[in-house]
mmCIF file of C-alpha atoms in Angstrom:
data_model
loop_
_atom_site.group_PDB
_atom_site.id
_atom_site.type_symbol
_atom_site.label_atom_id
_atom_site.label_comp_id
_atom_site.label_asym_id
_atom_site.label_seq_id
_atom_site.Cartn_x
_atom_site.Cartn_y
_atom_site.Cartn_z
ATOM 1 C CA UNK A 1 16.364 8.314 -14.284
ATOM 2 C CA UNK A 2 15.474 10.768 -17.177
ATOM 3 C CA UNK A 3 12.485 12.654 -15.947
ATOM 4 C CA UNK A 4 11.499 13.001 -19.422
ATOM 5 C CA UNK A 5 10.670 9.503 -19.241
ATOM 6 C CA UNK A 6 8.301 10.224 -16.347
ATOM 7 C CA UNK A 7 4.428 9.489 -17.858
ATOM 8 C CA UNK A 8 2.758 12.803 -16.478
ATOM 9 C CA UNK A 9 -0.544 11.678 -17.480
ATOM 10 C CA UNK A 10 -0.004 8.707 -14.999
ATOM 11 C CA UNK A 11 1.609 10.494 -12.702
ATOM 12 C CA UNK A 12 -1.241 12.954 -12.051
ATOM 13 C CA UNK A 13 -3.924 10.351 -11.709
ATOM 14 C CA UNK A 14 -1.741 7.882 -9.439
ATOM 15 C CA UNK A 15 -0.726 10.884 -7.368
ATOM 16 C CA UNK A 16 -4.244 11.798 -5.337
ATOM 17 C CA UNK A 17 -4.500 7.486 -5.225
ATOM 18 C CA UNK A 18 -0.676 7.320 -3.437
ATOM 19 C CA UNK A 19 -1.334 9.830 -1.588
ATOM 20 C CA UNK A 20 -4.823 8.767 -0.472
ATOM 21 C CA UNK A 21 -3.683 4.906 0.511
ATOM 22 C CA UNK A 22 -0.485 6.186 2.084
ATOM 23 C CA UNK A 23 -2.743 8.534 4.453
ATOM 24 C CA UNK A 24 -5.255 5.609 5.003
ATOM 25 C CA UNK A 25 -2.481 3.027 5.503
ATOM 26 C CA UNK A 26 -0.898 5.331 8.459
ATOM 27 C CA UNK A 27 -4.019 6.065 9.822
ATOM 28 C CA UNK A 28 -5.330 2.782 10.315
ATOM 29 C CA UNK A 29 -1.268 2.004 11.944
ATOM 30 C CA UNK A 30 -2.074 4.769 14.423
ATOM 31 C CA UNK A 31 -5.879 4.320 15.189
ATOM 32 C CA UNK A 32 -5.535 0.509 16.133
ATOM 33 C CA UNK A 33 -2.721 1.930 18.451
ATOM 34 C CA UNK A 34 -4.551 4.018 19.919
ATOM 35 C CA UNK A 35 -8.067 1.612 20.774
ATOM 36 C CA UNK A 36 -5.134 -0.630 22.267
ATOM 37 C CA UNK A 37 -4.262 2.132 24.356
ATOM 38 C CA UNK A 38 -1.864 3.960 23.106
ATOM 39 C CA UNK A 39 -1.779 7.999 22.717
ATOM 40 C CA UNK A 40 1.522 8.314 20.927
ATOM 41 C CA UNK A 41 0.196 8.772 17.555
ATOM 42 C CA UNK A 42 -3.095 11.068 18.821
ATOM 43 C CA UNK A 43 -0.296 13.239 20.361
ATOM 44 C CA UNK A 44 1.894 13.206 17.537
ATOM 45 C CA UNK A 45 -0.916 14.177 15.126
ATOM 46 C CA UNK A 46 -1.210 10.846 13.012
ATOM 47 C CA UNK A 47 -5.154 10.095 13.598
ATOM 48 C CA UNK A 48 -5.944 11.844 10.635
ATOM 49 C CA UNK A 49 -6.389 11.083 6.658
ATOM 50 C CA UNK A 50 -4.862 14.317 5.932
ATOM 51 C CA UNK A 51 -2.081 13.448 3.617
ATOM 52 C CA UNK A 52 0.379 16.124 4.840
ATOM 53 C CA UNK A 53 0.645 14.411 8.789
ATOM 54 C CA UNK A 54 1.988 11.197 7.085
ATOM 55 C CA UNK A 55 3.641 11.998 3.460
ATOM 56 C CA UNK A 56 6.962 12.092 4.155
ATOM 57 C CA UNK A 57 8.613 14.490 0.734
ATOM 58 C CA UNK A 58 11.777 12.541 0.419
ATOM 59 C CA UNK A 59 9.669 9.122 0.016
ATOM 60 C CA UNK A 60 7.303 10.933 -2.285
ATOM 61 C CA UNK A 61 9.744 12.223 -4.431
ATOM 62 C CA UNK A 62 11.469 8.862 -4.348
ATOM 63 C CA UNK A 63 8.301 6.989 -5.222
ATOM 64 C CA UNK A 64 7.682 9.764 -8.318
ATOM 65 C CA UNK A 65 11.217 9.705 -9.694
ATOM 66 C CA UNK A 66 11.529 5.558 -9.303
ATOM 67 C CA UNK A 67 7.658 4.624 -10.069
ATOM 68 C CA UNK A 68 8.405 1.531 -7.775
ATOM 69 C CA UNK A 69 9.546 2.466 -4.330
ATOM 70 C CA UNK A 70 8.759 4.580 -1.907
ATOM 71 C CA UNK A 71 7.734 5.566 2.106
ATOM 72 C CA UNK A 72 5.600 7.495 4.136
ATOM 73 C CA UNK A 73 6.709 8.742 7.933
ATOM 74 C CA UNK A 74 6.090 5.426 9.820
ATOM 75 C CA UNK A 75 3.809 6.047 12.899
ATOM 76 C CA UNK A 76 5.594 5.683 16.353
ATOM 77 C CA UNK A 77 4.259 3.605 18.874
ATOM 78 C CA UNK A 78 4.789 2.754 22.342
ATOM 79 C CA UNK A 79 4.036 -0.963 23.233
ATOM 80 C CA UNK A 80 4.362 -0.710 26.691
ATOM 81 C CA UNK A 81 1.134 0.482 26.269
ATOM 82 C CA UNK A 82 -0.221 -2.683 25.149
ATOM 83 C CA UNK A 83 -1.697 -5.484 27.414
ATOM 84 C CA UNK A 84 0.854 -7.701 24.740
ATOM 85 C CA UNK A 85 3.775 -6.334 23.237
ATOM 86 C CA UNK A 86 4.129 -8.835 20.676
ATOM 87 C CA UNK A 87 0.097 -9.045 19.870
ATOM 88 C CA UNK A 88 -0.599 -5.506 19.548
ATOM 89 C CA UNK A 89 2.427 -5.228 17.389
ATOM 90 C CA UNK A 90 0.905 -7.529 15.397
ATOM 91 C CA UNK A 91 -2.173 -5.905 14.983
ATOM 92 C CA UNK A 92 -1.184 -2.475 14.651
ATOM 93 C CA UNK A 93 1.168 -4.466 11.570
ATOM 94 C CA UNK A 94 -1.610 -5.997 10.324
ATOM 95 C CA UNK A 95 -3.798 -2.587 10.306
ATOM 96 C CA UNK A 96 -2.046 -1.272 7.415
ATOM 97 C CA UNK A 97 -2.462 -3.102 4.696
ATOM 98 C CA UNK A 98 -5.959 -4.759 6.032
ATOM 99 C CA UNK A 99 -6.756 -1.124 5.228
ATOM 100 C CA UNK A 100 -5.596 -0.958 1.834
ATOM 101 C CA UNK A 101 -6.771 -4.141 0.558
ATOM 102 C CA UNK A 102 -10.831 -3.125 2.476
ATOM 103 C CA UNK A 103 -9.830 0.599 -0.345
ATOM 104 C CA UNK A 104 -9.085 -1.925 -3.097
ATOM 105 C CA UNK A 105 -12.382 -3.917 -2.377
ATOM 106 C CA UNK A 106 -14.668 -1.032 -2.467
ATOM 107 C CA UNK A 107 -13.173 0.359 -5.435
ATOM 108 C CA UNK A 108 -13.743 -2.961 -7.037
ATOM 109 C CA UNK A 109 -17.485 -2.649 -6.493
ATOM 110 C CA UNK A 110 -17.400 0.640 -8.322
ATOM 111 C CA UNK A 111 -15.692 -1.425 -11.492
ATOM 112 C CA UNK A 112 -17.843 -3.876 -11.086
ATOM 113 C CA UNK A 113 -20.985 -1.825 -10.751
ATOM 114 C CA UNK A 114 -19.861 -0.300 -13.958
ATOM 115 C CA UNK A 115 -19.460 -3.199 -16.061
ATOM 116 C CA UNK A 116 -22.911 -4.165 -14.588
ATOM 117 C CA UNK A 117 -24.114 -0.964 -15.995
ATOM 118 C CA UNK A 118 -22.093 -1.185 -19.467
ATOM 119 C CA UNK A 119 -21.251 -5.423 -20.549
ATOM 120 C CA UNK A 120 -18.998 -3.597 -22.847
ATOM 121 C CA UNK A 121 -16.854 -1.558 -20.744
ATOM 122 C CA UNK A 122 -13.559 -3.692 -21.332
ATOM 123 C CA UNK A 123 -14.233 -3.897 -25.032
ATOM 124 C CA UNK A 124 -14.500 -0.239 -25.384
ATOM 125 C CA UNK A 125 -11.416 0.178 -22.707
ATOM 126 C CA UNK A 126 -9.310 -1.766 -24.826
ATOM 127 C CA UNK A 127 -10.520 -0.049 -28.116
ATOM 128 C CA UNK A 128 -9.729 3.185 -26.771
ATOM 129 C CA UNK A 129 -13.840 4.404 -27.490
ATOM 130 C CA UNK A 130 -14.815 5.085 -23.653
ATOM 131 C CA UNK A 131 -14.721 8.934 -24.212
ATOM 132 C CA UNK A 132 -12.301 11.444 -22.389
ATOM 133 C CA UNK A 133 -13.824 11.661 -19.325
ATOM 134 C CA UNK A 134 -15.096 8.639 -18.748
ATOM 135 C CA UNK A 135 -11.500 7.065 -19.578
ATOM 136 C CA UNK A 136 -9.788 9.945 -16.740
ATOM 137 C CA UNK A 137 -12.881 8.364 -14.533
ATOM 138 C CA UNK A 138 -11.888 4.912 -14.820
ATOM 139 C CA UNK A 139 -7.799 5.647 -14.955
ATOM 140 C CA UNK A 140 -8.140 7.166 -11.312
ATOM 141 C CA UNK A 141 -10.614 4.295 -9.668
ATOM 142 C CA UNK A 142 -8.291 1.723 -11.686
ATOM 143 C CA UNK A 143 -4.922 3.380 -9.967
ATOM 144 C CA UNK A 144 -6.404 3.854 -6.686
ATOM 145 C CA UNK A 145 -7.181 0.027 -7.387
ATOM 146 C CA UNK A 146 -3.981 -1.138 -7.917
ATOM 147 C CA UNK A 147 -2.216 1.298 -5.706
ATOM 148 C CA UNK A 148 -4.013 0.147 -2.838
ATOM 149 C CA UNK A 149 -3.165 -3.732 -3.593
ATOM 150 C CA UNK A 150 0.526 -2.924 -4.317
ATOM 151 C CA UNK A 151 1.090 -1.209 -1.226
ATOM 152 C CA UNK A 152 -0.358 -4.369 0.877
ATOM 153 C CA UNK A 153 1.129 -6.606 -0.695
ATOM 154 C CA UNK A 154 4.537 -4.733 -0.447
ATOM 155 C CA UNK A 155 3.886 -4.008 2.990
ATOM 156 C CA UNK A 156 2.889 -7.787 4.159
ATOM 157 C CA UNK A 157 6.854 -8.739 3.168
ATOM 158 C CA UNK A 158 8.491 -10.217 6.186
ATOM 159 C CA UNK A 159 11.348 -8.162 6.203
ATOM 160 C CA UNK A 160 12.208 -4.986 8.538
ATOM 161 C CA UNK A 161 10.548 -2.025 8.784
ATOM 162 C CA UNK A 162 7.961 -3.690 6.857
ATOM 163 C CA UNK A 163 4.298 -4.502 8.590
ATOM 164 C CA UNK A 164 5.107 -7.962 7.146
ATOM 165 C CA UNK A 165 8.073 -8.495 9.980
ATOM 166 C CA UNK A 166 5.805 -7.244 12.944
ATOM 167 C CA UNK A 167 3.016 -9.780 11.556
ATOM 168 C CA UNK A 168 5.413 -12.509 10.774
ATOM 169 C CA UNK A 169 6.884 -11.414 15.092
ATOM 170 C CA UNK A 170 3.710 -11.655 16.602
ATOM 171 C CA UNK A 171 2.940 -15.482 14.407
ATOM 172 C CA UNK A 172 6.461 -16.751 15.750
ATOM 173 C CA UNK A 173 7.164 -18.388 18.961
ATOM 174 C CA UNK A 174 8.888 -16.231 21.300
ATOM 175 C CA UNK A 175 12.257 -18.105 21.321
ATOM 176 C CA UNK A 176 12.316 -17.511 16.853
ATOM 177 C CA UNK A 177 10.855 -14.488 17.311
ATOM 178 C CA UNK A 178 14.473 -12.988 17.637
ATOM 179 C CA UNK A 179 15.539 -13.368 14.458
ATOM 180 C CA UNK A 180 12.874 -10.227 13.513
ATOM 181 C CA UNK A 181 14.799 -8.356 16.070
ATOM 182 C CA UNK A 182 17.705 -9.070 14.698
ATOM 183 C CA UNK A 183 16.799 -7.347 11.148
ATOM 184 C CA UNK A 184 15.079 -4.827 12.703
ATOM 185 C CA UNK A 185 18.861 -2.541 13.365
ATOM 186 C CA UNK A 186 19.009 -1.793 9.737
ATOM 187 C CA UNK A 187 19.890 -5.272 8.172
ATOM 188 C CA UNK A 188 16.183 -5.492 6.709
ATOM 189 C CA UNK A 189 16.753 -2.156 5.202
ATOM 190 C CA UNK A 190 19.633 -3.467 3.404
ATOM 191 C CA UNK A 191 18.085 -6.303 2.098
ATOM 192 C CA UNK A 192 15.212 -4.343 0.965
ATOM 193 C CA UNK A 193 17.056 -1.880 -1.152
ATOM 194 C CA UNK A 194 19.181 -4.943 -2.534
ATOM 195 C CA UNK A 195 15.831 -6.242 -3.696
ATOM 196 C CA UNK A 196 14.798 -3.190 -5.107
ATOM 197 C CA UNK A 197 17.834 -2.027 -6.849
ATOM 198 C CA UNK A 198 18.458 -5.194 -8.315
ATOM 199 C CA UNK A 199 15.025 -5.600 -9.453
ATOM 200 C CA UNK A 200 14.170 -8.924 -7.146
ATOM 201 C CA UNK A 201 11.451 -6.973 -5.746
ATOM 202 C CA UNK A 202 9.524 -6.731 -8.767
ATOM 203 C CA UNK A 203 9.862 -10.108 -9.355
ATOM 204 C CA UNK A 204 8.375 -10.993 -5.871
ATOM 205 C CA UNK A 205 5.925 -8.839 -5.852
ATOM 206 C CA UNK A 206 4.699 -8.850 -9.626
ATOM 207 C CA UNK A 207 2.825 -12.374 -8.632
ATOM 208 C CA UNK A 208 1.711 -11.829 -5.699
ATOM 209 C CA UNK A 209 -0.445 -8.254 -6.775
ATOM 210 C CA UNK A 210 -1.905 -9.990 -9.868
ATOM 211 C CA UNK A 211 -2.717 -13.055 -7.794
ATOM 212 C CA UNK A 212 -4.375 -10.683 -5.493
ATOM 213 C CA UNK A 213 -6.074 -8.397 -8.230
ATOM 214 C CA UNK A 214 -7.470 -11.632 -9.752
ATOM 215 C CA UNK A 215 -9.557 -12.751 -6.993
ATOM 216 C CA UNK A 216 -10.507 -8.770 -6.454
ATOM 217 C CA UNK A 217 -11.885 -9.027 -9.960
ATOM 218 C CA UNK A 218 -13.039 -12.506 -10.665
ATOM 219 C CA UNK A 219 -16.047 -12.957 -12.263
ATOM 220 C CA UNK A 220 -16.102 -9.773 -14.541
#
């Protein structure tokens, strides 16, 4: 990719957003953990929101570089710690993007607060007449917005390492439940970067996040 082509102006208002839902994403992986009994990610450092426990560089600069894809350092668990392996893998799954999608909410009452305040906010949005800092205002709620949906969305795929597979596990009856496993050695992986690199992913996910943004924003 030309990194000419990268929009810096969007860049530097999604960054604080990605790196804001990538710290609450992990967090709320680890802290779940942890009330289910688990100390693994308390001892490794990963009950916190600051960004630099969880950003991994590689997946940042990844993320920056493609705009579509990228990773964080996946919090390690131990589920022997759980009363049920399968359930608190589930859960801890789950936690993720639950997280990001309860960010994306309470942004949305911001927006819609706003438009409360000002009927004409998406007239003067789209006419370009909201003023400078206003318009930086609303770029960095929108992006943390969006960002927030996208990575849920992305995440709740059923395919390894995604949360998705451990949801999708913990739904399954034991005796299909295998086939999860199966992926999980670094098949999933492949498929997911076959998605992405052929562009399948986009076309998945594209959907799904406006279906999802739709019903975030009805009504306004």
């Amino acid at each position: 990719m030309n990194f000419m082509n990268i929009d810096l102006y969007g860049l530097i208002l999604a960054l604080p957003a990605i790196l804001l839902a990538l710290s609450v994403h992990e967090y709320s992986h680890g802290k779940v953990a942890s009330i289910l009994g688990d100390p693994t990610p308390g001892f490794m450092g990963r009950l916190t929101l600051d960004p630099r426990a969880h950003i991994d560089p590689f997946g940042l600069l990844f993320l920056i570089i493609t705009q579509r894809f990228g990773w964080a350092k996946p919090v390690i668990v131990n589920p022997d710690y759980f009363k049920d392996r399968r359930k608190g893998m589930m859960l801890v799954g789950l936690a993720g993007p639950v997280s990001n999608l309860i960010l994306a909410f309470l942004v949305s009452l911001i927006l819609r607060v706003w438009a409360w305040a000002d009927p004409y906010l998406w007239v003067k949005l789209y006419r370009g007449i909201l003023g400078s800092y206003p318009q930086i205002f609303f770029d960095l709620l929108w992006n943390m917005f969006l960002i927030n949906i996208s990575l849920a969305v992305f995440n709740l795929l059923p395919i390894p390492p995604l949360d998705g597979s451990k949801i999708l596990a913990g739904i399954l009856p034991r005796k299909h439940a295998h086939f999860i496993d199966n992926l999980e050695g670094g098949l999933g992986m492949v498929i997911l970067l076959f998605l992405v690199m052929t562009n399948m992913l986009g076309t998945i996910l594209y959907p799904l996040i406006n279906f999802v943004r739709g019903i975030f924003l009805m009504g306004m």
